[in-house]
CSV table of C-alpha atoms in Angstrom, one decimal:
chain,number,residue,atom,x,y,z
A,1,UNK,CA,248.3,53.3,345.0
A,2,UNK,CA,251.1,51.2,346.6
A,3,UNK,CA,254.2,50.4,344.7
A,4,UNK,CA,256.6,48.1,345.8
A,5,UNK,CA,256.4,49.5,349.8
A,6,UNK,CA,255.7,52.9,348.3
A,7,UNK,CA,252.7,55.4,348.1
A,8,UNK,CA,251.8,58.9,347.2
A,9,UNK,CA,249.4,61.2,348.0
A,10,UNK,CA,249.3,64.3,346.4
A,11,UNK,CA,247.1,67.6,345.6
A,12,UNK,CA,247.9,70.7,343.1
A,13,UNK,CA,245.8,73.6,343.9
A,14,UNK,CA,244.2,75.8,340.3
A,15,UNK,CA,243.2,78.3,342.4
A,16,UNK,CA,246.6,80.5,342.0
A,17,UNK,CA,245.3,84.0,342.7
A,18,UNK,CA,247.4,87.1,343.6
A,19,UNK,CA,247.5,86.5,347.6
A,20,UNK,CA,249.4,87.3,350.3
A,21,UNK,CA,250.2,83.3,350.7
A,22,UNK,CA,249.0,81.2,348.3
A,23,UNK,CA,249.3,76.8,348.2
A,24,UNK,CA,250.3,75.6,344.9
A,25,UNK,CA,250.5,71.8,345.9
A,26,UNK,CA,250.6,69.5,349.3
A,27,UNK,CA,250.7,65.8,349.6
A,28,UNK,CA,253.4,63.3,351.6
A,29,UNK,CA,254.8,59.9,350.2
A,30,UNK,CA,256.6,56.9,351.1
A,31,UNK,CA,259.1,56.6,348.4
A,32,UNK,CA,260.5,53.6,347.2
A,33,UNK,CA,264.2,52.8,347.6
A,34,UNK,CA,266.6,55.3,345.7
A,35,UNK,CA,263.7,57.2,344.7
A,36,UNK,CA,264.6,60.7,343.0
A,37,UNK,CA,263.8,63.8,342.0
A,38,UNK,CA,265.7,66.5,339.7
A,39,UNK,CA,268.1,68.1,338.6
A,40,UNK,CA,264.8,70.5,338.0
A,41,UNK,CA,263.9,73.8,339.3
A,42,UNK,CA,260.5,74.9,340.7
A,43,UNK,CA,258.2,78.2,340.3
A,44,UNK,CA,257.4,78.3,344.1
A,45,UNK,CA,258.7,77.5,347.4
A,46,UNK,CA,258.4,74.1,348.1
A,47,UNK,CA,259.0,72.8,352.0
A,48,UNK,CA,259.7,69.0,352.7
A,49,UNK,CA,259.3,67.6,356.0
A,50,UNK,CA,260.9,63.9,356.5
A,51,UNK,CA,258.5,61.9,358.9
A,52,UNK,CA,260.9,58.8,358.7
A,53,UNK,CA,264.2,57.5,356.9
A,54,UNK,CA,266.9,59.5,355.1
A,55,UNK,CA,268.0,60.5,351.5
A,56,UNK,CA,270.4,63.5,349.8
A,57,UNK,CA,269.4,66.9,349.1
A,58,UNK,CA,272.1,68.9,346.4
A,59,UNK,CA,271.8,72.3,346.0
A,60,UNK,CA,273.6,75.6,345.1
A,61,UNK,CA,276.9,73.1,344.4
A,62,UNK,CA,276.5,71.5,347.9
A,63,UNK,CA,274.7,67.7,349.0
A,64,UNK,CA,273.2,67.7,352.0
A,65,UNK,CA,273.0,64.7,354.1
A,66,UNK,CA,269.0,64.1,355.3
A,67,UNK,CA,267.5,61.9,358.0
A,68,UNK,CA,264.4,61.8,360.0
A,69,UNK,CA,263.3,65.5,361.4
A,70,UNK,CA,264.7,68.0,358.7
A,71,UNK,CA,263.2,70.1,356.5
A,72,UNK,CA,264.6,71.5,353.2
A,73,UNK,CA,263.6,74.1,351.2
A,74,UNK,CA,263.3,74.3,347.6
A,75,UNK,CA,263.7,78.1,346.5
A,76,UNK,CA,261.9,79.3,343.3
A,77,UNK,CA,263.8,78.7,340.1
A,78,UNK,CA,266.6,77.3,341.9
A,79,UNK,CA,268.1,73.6,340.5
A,80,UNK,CA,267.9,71.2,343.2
A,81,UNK,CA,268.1,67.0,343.0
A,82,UNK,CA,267.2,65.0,346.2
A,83,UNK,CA,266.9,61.3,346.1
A,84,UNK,CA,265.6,58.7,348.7
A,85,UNK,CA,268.4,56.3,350.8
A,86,UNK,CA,268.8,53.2,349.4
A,87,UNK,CA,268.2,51.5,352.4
A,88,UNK,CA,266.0,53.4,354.6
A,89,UNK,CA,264.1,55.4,351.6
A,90,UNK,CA,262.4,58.4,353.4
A,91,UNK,CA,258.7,59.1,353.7
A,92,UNK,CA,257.8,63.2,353.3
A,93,UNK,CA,255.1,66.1,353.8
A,94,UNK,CA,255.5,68.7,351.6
A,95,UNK,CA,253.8,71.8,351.0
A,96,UNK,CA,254.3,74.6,347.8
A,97,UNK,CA,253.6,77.6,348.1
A,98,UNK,CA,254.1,81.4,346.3
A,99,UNK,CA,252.7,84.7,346.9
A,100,UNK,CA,253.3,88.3,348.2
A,101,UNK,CA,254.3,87.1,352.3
A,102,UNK,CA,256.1,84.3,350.9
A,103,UNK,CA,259.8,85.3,351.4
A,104,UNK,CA,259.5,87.4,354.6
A,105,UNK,CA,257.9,84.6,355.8
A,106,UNK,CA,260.4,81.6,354.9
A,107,UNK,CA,262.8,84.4,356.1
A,108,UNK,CA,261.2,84.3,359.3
A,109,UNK,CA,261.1,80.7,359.5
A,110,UNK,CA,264.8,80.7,359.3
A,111,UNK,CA,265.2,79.5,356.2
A,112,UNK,CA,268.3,80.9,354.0
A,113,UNK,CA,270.0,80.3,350.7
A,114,UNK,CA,273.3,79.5,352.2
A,115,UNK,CA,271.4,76.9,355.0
A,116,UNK,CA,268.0,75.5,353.3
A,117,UNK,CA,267.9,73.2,355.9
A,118,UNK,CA,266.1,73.2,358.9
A,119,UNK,CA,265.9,70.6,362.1
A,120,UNK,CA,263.4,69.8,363.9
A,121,UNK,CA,263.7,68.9,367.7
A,122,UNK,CA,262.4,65.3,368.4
A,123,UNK,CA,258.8,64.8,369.0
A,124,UNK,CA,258.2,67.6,366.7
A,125,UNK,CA,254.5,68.1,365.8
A,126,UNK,CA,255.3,69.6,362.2
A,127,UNK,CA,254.1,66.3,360.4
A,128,UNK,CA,250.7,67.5,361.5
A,129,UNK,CA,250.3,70.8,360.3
A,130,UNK,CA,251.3,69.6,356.7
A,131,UNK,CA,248.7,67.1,357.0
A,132,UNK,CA,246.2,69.5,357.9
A,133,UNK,CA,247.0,71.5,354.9
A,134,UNK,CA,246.6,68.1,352.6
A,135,UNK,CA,243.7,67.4,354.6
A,136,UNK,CA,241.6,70.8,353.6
A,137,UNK,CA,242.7,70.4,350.3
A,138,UNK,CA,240.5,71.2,346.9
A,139,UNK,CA,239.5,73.5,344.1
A,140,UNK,CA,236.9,75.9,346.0
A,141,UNK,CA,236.8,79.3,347.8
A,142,UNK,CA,236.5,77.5,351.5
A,143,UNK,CA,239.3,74.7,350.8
A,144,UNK,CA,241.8,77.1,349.2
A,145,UNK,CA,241.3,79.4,352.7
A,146,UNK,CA,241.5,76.8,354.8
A,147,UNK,CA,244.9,75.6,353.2
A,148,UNK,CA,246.2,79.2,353.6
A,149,UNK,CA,245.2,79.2,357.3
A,150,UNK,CA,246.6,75.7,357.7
A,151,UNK,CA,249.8,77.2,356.2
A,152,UNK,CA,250.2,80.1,358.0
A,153,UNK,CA,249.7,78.1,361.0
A,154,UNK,CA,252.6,75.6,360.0
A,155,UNK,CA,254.8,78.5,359.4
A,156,UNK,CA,254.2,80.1,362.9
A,157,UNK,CA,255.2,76.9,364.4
A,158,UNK,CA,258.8,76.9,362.3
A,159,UNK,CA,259.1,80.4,363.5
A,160,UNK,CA,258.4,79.1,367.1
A,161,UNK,CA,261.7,77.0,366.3
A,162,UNK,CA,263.8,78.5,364.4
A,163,UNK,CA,262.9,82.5,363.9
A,164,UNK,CA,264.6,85.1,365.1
A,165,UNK,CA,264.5,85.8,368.8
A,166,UNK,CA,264.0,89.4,370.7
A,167,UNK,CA,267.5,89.3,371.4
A,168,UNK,CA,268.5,89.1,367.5
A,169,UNK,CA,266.6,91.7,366.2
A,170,UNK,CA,268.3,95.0,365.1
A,171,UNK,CA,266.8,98.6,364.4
A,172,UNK,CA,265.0,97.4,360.9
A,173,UNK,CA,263.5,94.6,362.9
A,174,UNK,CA,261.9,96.4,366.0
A,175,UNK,CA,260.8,99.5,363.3
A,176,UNK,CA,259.1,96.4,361.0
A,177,UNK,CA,257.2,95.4,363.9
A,178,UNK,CA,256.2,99.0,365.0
A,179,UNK,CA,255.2,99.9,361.7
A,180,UNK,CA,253.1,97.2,361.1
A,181,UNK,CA,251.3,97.4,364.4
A,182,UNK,CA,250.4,101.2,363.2
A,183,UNK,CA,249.0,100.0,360.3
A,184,UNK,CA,246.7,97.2,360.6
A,185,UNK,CA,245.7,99.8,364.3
A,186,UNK,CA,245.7,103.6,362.9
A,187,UNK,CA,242.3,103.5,363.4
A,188,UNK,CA,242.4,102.4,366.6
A,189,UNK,CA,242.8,104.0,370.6
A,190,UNK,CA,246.8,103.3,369.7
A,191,UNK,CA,250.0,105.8,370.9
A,192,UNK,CA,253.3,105.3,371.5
A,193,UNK,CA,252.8,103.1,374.5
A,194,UNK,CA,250.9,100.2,372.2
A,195,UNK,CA,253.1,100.7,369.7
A,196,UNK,CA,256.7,100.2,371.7
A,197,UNK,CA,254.8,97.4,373.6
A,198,UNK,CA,254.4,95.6,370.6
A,199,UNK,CA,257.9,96.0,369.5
A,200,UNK,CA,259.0,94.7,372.3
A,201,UNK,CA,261.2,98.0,373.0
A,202,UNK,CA,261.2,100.8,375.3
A,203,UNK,CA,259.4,104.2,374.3
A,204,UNK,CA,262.8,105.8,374.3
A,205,UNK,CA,264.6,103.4,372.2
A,206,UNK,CA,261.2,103.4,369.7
A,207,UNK,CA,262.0,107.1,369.7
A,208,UNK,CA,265.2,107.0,368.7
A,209,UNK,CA,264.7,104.5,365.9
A,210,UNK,CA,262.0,106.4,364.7
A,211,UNK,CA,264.0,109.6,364.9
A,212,UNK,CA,267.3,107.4,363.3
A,213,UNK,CA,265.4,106.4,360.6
A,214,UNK,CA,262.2,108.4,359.4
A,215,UNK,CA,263.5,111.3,360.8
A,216,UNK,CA,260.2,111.7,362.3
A,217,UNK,CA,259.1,111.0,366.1
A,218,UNK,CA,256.9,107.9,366.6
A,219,UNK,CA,254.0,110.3,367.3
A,220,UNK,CA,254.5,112.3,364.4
A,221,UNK,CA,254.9,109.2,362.2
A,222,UNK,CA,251.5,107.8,364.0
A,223,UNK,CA,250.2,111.5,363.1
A,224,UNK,CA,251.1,111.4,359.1
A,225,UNK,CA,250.3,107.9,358.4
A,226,UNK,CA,246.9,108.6,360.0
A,227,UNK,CA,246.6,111.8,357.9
A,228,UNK,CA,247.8,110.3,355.0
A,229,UNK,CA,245.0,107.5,355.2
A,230,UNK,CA,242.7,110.3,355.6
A,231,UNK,CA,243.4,111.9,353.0
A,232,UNK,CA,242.5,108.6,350.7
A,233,UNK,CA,239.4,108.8,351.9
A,234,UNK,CA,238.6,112.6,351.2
A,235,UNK,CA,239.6,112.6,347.9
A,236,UNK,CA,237.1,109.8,347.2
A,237,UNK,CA,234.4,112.5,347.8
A,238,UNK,CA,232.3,110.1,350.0
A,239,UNK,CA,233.0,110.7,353.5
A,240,UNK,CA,232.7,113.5,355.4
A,241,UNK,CA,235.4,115.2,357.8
A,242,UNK,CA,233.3,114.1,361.1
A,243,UNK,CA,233.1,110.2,359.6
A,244,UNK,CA,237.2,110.2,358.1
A,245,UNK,CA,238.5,111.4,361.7
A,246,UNK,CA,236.7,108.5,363.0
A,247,UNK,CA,237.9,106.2,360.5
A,248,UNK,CA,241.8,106.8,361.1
A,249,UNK,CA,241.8,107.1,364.9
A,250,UNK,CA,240.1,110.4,366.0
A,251,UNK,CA,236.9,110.7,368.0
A,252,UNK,CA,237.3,114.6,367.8
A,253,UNK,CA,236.7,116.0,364.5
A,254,UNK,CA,237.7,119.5,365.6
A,255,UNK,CA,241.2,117.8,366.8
A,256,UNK,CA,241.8,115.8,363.8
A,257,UNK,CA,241.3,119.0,361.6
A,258,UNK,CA,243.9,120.7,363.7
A,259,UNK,CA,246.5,117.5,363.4
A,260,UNK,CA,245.4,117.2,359.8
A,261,UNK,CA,246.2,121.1,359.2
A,262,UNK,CA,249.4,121.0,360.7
A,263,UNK,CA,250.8,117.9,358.3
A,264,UNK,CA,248.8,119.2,355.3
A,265,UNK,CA,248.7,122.6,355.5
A,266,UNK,CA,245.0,122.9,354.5
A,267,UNK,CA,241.5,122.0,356.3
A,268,UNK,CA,240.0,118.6,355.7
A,269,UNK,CA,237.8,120.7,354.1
A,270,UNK,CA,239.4,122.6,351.6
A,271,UNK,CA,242.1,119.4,351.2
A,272,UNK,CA,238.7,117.7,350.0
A,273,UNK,CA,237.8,120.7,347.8
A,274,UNK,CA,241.2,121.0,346.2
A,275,UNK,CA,241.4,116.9,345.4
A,276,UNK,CA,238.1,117.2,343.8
A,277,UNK,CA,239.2,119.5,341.5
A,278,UNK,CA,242.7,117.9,340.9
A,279,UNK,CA,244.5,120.6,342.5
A,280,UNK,CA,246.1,118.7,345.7
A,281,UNK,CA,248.6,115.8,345.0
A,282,UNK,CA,249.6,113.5,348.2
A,283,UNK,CA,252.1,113.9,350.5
A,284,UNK,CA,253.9,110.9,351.4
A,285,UNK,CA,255.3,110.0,354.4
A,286,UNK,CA,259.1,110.6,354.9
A,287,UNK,CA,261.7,108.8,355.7
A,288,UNK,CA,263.6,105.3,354.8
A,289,UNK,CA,262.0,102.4,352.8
């Protein structure tokens, strides 16, 4: 409803589950003329994106200035205020959101405690990815995914902007990346070529972080986590050794029972036997966090 030049349009999401990103609320409004919010604290992340006009954001002891093309970020149980301009009162997108992902990703975004806001070069198309998220809003199943994808999708295009670039990335950085590509592809025709590709670094310098860190080569990190995963799946007693070699990236049972051997000490076999009698606890990888 309008009000005096002003509207809102908002949606709170029940459907909180345990996710790796979850939307807890998304709408936009045109606020009326010293409009404001707080001091008040929220249990999620909450990003506003101002479409038009200016206001104050005050944070952490410090008021930042806002006009058309920022974005500041609420960080969970922090006390924030932020009030519309007198004159030109602002009209904002904002989406909430919590869950597992949430803080790498605002990390990634460029988002920081010290500098919780963000500007956005002109012409921006940001405004429309929050609206898509308001857009698929409601209470089912199929809204609450589409939300997620529409927020994932606004939060690649920040990271576009403002994320770290190759150049910036130090050893933790370029071992994230190559540790995540081994495990969402373990089971996949991968080796040290994929994997450095995907970092984004050579094979020696993968090596050498690898070796740095883990204390392990990238092969025989490849080697364990694939064993390791393996070994999940023998103890449930429900696969056998030709269908787990397949499963964590080895066409070739009789190879995979010599790699597995090698890291285990035991067949796949009698590992198998041993775990179903509660005789073999797992061996965890090595190295760093």
């Amino acid at each position: 409803m309008d009000t005096l030049g002003g509207f809102k349009h908002s949606f709170s999401n029940t459907l909180r589950e345990n996710l790796g990103l979850a939307v807890y609320n998304t709408g936009y409004q045109k606020c009326e003329p010293g409009y404001a919010w707080g001091p008040a604290a929220r249990d999620h992340y909450l990003i506003h994106y101002v479409a038009s006009g200016a206001g104050m954001y005050a944070c952490a002891g410090k008021i930042h200035p806002i006009s058309t093309g920022d974005l500041f970020l609420i960080f969970p149980s922090q006390v924030v205020s932020y009030t519309a301009d007198q004159k030109d009162p602002w009209e904002y997108y904002w989406v909430g959101f919590q869950g597992t992902e949430a803080k790498r990703m605002i990390n990634l975004a460029g988002f920081r405690r010290d500098s919780p806001v963000l500007r956005m070069p002109e012409g921006s198309d940001i405004r429309s990815f929050l609206l898509r998220i308001y857009e698929s809003r409601g209470n089912t199943p199929s809204a609450d995914a589409a939300m997620i994808g529409y927020l994932y999708l606004f939060l690649g295009r920040l990271m576009q902007e403002n994320g770290p670039r190759r150049s910036d990335y130090g050893v933790r950085e370029y071992l994230g990346q190559a540790v995540r590509f081994i495990q969402y592809n373990y089971a996949g025709d991968i080796g040290v070529s994929e994997i450095a590709a995907y970092a984004g670094i050579s094979r020696s310098q993968l090596y050498r972080a690898f070796v740095s860190f883990f204390n392990l080569s990238p092969n025989e990190f490849l080697q364990k986590y694939r064993v390791n995963e393996a070994c999940s799946l023998l103890r449930s007693g429900r696969f056998t050794v030709t269908e787990v070699a397949g499963s964590v990236g080895y066409a070739d049972p009789l190879y995979f029972s010599r790699v597995f051997k090698k890291v285990k000490g035991l067949t796949p076999t009698e590992y198998q036997s041993r775990s179903l009698a509660g005789a073999e606890p797992e061996t965890p990888l090595e190295g760093g966090e």
